[in-house]
mmCIF file of C-alpha atoms in Angstrom:
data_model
loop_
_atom_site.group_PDB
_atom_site.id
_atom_site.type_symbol
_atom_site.label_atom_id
_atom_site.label_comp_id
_atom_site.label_asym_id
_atom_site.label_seq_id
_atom_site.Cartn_x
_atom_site.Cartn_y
_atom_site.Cartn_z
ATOM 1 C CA UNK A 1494 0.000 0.000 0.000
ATOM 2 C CA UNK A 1495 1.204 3.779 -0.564
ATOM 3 C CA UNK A 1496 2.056 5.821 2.389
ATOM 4 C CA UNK A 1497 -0.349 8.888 2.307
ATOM 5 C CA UNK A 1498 1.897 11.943 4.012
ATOM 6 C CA UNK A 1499 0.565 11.541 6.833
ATOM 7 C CA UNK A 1500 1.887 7.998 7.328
ATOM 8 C CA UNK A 1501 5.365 9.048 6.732
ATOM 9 C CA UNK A 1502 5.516 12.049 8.873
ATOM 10 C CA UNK A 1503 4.178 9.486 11.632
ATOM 11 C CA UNK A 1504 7.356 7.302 11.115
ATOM 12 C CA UNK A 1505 9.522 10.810 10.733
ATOM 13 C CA UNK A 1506 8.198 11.750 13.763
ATOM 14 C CA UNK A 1507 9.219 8.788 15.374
ATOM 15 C CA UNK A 1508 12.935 7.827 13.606
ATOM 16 C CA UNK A 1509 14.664 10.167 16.440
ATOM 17 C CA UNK A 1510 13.163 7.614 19.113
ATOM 18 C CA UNK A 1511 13.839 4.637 16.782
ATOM 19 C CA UNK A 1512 17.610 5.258 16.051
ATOM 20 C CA UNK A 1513 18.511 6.007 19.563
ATOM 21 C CA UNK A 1514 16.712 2.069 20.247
ATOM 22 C CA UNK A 1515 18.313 0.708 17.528
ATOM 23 C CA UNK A 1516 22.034 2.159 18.453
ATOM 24 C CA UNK A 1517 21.862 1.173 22.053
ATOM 25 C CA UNK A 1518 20.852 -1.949 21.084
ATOM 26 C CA UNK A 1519 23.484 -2.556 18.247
ATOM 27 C CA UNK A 1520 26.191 -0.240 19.320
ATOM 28 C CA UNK A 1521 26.386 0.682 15.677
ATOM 29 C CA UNK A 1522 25.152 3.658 14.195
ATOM 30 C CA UNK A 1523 25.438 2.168 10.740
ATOM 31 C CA UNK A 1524 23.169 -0.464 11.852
ATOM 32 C CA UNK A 1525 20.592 1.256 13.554
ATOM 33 C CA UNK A 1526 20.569 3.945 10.723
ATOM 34 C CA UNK A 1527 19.953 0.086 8.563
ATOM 35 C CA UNK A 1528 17.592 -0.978 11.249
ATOM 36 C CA UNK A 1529 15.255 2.132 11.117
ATOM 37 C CA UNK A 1530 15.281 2.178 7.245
ATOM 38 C CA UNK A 1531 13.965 -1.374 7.159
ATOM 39 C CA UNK A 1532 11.308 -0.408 9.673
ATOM 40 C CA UNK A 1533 10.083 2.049 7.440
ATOM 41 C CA UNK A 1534 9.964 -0.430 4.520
ATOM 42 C CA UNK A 1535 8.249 -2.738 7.042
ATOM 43 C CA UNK A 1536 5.793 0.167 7.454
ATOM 44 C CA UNK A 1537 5.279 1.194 3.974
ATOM 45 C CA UNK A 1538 3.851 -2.336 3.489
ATOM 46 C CA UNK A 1539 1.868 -2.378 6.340
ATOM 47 C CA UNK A 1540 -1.946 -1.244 6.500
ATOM 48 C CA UNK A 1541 -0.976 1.398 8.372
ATOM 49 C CA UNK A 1542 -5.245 2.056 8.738
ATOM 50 C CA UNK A 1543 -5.584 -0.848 11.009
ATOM 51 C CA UNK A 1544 -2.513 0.153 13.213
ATOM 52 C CA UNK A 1545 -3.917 1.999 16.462
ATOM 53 C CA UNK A 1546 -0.753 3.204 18.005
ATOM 54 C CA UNK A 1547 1.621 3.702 15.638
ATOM 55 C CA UNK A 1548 4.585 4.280 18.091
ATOM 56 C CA UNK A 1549 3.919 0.627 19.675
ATOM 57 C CA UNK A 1550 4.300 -1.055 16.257
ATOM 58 C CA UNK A 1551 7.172 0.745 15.319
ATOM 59 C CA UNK A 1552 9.142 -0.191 18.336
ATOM 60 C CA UNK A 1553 7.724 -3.803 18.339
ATOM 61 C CA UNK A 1554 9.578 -4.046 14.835
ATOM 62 C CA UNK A 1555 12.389 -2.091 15.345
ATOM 63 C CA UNK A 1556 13.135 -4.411 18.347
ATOM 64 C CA UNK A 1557 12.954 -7.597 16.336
ATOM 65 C CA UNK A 1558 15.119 -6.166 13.598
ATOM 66 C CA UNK A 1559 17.555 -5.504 15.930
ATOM 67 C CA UNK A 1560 17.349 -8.821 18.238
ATOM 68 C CA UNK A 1561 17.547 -10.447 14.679
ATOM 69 C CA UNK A 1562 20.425 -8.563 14.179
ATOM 70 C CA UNK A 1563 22.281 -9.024 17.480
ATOM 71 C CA UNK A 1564 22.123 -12.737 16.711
ATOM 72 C CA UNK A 1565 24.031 -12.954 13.312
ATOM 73 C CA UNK A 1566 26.582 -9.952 14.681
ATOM 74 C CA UNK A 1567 27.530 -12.625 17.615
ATOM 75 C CA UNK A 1568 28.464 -15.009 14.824
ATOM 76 C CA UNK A 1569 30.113 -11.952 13.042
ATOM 77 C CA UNK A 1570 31.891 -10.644 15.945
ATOM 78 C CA UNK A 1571 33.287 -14.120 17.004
ATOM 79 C CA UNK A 1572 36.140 -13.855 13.408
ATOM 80 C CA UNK A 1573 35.940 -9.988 13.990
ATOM 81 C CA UNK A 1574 39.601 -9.090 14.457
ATOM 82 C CA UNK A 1575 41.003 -8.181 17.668
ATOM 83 C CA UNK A 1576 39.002 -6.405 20.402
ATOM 84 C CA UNK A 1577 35.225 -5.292 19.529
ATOM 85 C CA UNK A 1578 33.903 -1.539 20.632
ATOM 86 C CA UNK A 1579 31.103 -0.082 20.206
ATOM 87 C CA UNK A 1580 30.536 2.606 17.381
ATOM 88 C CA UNK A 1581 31.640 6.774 19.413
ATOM 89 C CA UNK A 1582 28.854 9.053 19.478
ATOM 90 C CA UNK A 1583 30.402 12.629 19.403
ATOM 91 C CA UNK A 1584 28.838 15.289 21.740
ATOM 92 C CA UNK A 1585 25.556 16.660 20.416
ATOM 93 C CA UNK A 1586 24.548 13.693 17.887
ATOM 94 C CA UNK A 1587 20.834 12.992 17.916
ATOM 95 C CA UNK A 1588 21.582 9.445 18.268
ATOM 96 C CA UNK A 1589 22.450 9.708 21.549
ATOM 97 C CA UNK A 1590 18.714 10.386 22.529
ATOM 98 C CA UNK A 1591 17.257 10.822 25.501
ATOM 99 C CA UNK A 1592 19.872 12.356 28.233
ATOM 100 C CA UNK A 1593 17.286 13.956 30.795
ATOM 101 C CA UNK A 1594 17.916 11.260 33.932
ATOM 102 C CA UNK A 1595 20.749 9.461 34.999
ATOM 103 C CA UNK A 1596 19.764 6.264 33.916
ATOM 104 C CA UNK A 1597 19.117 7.256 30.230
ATOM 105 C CA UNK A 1598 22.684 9.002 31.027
ATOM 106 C CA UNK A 1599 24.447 6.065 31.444
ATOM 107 C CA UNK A 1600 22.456 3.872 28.857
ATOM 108 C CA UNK A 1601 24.365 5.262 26.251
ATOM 109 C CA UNK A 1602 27.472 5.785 27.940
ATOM 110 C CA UNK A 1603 30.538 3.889 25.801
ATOM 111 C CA UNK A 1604 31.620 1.987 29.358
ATOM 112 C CA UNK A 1605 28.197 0.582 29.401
ATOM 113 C CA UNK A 1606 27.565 -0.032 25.722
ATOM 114 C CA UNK A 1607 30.982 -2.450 26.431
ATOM 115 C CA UNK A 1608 28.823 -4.182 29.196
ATOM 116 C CA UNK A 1609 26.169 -4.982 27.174
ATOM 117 C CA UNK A 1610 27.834 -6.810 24.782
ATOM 118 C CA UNK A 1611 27.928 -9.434 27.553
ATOM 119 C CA UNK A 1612 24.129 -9.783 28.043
ATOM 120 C CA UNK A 1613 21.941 -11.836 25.693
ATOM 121 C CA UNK A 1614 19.723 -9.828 22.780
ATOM 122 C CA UNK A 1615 16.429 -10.166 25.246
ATOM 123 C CA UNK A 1616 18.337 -9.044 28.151
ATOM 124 C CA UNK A 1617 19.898 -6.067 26.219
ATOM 125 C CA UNK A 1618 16.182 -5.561 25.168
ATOM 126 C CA UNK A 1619 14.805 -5.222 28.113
ATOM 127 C CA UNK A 1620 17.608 -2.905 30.028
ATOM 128 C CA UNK A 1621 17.191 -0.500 27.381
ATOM 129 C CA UNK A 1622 13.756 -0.344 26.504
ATOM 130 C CA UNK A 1623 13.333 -0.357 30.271
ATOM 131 C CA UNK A 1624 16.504 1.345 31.502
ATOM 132 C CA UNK A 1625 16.495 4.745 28.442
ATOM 133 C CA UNK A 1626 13.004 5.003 27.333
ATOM 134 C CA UNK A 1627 11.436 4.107 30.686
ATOM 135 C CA UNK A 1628 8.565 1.751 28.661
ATOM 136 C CA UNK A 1629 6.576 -0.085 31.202
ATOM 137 C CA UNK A 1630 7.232 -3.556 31.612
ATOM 138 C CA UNK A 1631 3.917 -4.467 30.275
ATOM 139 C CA UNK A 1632 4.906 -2.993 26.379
ATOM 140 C CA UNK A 1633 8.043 -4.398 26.592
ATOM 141 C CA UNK A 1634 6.242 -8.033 27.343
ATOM 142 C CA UNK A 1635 4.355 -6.859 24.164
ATOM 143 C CA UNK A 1636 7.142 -5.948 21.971
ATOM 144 C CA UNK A 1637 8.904 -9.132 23.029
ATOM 145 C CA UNK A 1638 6.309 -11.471 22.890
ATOM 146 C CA UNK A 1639 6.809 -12.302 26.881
ATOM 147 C CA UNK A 1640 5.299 -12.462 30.021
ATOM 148 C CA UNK A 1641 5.768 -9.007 32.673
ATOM 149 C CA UNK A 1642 7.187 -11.182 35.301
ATOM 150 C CA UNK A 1643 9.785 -12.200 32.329
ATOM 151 C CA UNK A 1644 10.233 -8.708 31.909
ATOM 152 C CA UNK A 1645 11.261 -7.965 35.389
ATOM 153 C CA UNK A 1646 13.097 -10.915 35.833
ATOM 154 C CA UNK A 1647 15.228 -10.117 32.761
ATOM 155 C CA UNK A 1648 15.328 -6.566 33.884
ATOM 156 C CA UNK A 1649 16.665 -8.218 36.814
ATOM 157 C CA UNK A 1650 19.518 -10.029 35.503
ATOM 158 C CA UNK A 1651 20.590 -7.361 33.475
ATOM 159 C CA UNK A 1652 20.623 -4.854 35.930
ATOM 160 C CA UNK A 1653 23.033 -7.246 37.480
ATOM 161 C CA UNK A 1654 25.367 -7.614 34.754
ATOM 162 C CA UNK A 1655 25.489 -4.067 34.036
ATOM 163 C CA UNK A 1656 26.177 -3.043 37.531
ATOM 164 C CA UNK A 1657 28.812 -5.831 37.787
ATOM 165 C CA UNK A 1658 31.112 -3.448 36.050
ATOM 166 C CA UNK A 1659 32.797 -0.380 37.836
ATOM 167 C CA UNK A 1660 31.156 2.317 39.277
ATOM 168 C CA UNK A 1661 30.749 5.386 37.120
ATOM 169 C CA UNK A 1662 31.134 9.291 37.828
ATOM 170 C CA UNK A 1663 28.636 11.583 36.203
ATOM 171 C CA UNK A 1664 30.741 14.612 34.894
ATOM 172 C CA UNK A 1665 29.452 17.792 32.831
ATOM 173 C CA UNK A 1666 31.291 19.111 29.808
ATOM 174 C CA UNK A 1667 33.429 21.382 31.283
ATOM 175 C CA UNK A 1668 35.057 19.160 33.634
ATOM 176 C CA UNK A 1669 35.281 16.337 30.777
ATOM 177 C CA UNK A 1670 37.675 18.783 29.157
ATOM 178 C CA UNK A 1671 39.918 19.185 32.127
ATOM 179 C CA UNK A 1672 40.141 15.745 32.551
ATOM 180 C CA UNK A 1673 41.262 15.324 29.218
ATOM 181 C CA UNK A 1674 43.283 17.938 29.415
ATOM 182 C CA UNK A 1675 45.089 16.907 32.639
ATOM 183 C CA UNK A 1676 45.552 13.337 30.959
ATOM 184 C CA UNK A 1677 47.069 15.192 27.278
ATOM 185 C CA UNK A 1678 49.256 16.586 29.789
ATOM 186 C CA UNK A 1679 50.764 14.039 31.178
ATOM 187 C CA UNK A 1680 51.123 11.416 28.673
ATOM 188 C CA UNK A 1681 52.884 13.990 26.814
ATOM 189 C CA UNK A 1682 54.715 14.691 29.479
ATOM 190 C CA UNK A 1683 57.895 11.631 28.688
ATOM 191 C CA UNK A 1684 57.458 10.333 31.623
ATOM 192 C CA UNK A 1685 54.897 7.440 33.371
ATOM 193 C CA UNK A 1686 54.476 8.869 36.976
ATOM 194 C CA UNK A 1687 52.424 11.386 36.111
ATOM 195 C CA UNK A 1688 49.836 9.091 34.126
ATOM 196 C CA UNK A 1689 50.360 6.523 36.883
ATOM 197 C CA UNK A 1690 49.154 9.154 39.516
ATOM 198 C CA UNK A 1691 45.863 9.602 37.435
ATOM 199 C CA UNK A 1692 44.714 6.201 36.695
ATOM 200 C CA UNK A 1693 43.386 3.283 38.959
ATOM 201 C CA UNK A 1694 45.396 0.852 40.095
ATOM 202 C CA UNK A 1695 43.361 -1.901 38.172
ATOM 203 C CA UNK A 1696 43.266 0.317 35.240
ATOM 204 C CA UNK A 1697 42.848 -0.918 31.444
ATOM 205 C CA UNK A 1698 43.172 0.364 27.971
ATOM 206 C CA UNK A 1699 41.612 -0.843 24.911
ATOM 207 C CA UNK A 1700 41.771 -0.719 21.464
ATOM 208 C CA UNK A 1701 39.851 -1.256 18.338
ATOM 209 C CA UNK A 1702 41.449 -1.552 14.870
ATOM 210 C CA UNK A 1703 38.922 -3.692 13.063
ATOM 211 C CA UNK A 1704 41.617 -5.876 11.251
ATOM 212 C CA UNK A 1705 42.404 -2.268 9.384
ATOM 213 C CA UNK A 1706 44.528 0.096 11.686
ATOM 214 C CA UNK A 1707 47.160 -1.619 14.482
ATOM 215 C CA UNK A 1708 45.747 -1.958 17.468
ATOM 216 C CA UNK A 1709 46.821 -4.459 20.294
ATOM 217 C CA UNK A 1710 44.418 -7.921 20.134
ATOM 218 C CA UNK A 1711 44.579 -7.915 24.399
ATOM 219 C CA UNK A 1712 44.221 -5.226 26.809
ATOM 220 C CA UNK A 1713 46.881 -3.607 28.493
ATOM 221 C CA UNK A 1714 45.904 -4.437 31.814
ATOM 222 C CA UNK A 1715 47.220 -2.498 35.393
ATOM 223 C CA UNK A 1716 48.217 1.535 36.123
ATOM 224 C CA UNK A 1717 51.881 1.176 35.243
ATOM 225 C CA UNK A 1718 51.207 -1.104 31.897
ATOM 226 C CA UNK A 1719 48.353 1.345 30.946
ATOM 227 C CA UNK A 1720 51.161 4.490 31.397
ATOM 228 C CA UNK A 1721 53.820 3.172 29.831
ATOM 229 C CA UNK A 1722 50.996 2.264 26.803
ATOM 230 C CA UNK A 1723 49.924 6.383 26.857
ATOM 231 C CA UNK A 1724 53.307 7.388 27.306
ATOM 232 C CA UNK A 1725 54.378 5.880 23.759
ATOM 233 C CA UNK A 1726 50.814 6.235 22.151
ATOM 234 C CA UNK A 1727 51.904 10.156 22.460
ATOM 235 C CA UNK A 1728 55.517 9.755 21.791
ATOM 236 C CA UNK A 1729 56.021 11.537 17.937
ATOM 237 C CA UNK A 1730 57.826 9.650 15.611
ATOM 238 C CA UNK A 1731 58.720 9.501 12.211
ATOM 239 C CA UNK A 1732 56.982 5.816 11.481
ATOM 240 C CA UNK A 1733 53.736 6.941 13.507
ATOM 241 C CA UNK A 1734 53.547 9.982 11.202
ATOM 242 C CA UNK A 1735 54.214 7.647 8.305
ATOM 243 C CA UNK A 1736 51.595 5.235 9.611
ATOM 244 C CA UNK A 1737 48.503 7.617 9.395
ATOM 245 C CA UNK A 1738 49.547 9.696 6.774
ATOM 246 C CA UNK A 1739 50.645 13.305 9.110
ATOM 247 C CA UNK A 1740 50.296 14.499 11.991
ATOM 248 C CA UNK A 1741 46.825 14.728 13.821
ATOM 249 C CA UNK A 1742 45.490 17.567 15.294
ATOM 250 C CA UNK A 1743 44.172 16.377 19.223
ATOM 251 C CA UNK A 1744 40.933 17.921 20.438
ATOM 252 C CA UNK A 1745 38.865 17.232 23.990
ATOM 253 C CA UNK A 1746 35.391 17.094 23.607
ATOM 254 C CA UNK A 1747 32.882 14.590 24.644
ATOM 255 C CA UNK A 1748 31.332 10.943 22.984
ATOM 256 C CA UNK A 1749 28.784 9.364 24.277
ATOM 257 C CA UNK A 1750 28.383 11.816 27.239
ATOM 258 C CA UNK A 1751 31.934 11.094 28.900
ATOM 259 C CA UNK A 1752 35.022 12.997 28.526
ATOM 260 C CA UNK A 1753 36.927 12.138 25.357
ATOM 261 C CA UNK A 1754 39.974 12.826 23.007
ATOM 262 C CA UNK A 1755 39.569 12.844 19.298
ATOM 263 C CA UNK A 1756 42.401 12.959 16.812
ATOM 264 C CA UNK A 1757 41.875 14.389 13.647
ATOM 265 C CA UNK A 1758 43.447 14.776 10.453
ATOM 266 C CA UNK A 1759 42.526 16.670 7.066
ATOM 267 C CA UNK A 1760 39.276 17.105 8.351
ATOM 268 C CA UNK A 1761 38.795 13.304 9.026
ATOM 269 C CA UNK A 1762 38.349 11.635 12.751
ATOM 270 C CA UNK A 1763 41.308 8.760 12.853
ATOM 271 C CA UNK A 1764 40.253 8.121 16.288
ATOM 272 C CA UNK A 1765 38.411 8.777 19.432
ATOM 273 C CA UNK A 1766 39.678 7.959 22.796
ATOM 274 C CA UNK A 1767 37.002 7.487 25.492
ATOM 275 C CA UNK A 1768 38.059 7.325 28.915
ATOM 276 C CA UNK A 1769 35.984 5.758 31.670
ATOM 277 C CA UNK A 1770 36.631 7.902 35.048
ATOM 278 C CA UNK A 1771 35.580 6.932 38.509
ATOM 279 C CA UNK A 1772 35.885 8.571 41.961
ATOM 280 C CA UNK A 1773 39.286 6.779 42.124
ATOM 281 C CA UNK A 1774 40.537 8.301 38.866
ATOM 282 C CA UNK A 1775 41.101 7.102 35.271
ATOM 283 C CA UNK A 1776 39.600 3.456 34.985
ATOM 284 C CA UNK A 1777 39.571 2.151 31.078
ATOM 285 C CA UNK A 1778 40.622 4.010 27.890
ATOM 286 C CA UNK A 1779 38.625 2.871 25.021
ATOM 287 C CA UNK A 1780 39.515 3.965 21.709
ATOM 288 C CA UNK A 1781 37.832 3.241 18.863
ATOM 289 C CA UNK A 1782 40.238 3.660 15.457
ATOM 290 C CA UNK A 1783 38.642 1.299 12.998
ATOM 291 C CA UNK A 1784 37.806 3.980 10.339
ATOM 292 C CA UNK A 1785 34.164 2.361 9.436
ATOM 293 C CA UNK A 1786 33.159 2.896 12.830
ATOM 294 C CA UNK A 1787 34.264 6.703 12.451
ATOM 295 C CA UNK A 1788 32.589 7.917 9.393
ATOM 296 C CA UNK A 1789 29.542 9.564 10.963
ATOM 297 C CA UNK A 1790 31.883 10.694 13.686
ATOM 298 C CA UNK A 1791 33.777 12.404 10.866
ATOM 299 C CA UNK A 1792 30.636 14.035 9.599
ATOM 300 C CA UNK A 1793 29.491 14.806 13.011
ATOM 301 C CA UNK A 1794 32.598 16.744 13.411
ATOM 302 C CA UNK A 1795 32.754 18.561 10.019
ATOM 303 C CA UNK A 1796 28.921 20.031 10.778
ATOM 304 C CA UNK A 1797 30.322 21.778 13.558
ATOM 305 C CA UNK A 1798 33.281 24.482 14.676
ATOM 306 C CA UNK A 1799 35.733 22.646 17.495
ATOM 307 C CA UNK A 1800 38.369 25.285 18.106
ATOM 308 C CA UNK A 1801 41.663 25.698 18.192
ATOM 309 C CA UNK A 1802 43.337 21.763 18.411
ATOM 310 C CA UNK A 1803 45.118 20.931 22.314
ATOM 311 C CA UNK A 1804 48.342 20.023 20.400
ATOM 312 C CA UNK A 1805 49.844 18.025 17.185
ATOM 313 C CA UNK A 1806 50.890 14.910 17.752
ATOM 314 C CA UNK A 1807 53.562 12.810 16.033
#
């Protein structure tokens, strides 16, 4: 059936609710924007006439796209080379949704994105239907074709899971920066005791090449391994310069609402760094370099004026 205009400003008014679903639930932005654009295929063959509450529907196939999804990327994921991350949101994207309560906060937040990779596709389901869009448990027994005690017993596990990992520390924008500021400054520093000093003892760092930019298959694991790691990541050298083509231009800003640092070069994000910080300091560095996980960062960041770079590197 044709969609009359009315139909598809109904979806249109709905894709900023749908993406933000479909990216916590995938950790992709690529395959939520995917995920949404099959909904709305899904919706131009519906009879959208006999659909009462359009928003329900949506979500209810949204969902399955996406649990469908989560299923073959597991597969995917297990020949995926070295470490997996989750896709950076830069500050401001839409994608990022809903940001009004702590919970929805730290939904979206890259530490727990990483955690959720550890829960099954219902259990990730539930926490964020639940968790960042605050739908009752008796739609989201609906949309998953389960019970509400299910629901909350899912809810339960996940909750578990998620909380399993550290303890987080809310930060606004302006003390993001001077965290990553403070950090530029000491792993540029040449020497380890001042990164040491600003990490946890149990520290880790990260990295995510995809198979297509060098990045270490394990984590570096422990304050002093995680310096000494920084300390050399920020070293310049002829070969690094070689390796990526110049030399990158280092900005702080913030991805996925936590304090970040994003290299750029020739207009084009090579990397984000996210860093995890807890009341005892630095906890995880996450940085995400694979460069099909940083196209929409890169348009993200060409849509918008950043200043004057911290420093050059390399």
């Amino acid at each position: 059936m044709a969609l009359t205009v009315h139909d598809v400003d109904r979806f249109e008014a709905s894709r900023p609710r749908l993406e933000a679903i479909a990216y916590r639930l995938l950790g992709s932005a690529a395959e939520a924007e995917d995920a949404v654009q099959e909904t709305f295929l899904r919706w131009q063959a519906a009879d959208t006439g006999r659909v009462e509450v359009p928003e329900a529907w949506l979500t209810k196939v949204l969902t399955n796209l996406c649990l469908n999804q989560l299923t073959s990327a597991r597969a995917r994921r297990e020949t995926y080379v070295g470490q997996w991350l989750p896709e950076p949101l830069l500050a401001g994207d839409p994608m990022l949704g809903p940001a009004d309560t702590a919970e929805q906060r730290e939904s979206v937040s890259y530490a727990v994105l990483t955690l959720l990779e550890r829960l099954s596709p219902n259990e990730r389901a539930v926490y964020v239907l639940r968790e960042a869009f605050d739908y009752p448990h008796r739609e989201i027994a609906e949309i998953l074709d389960l019970s509400e005690a299910a629901s909350q017993q899912i809810l339960h596990r996940a909750r578990k899971h998620v909380a399993e990992g550290r303890a987080r520390t809310e930060i606004d924008e302006a003390a993001a920066r001077r965290i990553v500021e403070e950090f530029l400054a000491a792993a540029t520093s040449g020497r380890t005791e001042p990164l040491v000093r600003l990490l946890t003892q149990d520290a880790v760092a990260i990295g995510d090449g995809g198979g297509k930019v060098p990045a270490r298959t394990k984590a570096f694991e422990g304050a002093l391994a995680v310096a000494k790691f920084m300390r050399g990541l920020f070293k310049p050298g002829k070969g690094k310069r070689d390796l990526v083509g110049g030399s990158p231009e280092i900005h702080a800003t913030t991805a996925n609402g936590g304090p970040a640092v994003v290299a750029v070069l020739d207009g084009r994000v090579i990397g984000v760094l996210c860093l995890e910080v807890t009341a005892d300091g630095i906890a995880a560095f996450r940085s995400q370099a694979n460069p099909d996980k940083l196209v929409r960062a890169t348009e993200r960041w060409a849509a918008a004026d950043h200043g004057e770079p911290l420093l050059t590197i390399f």
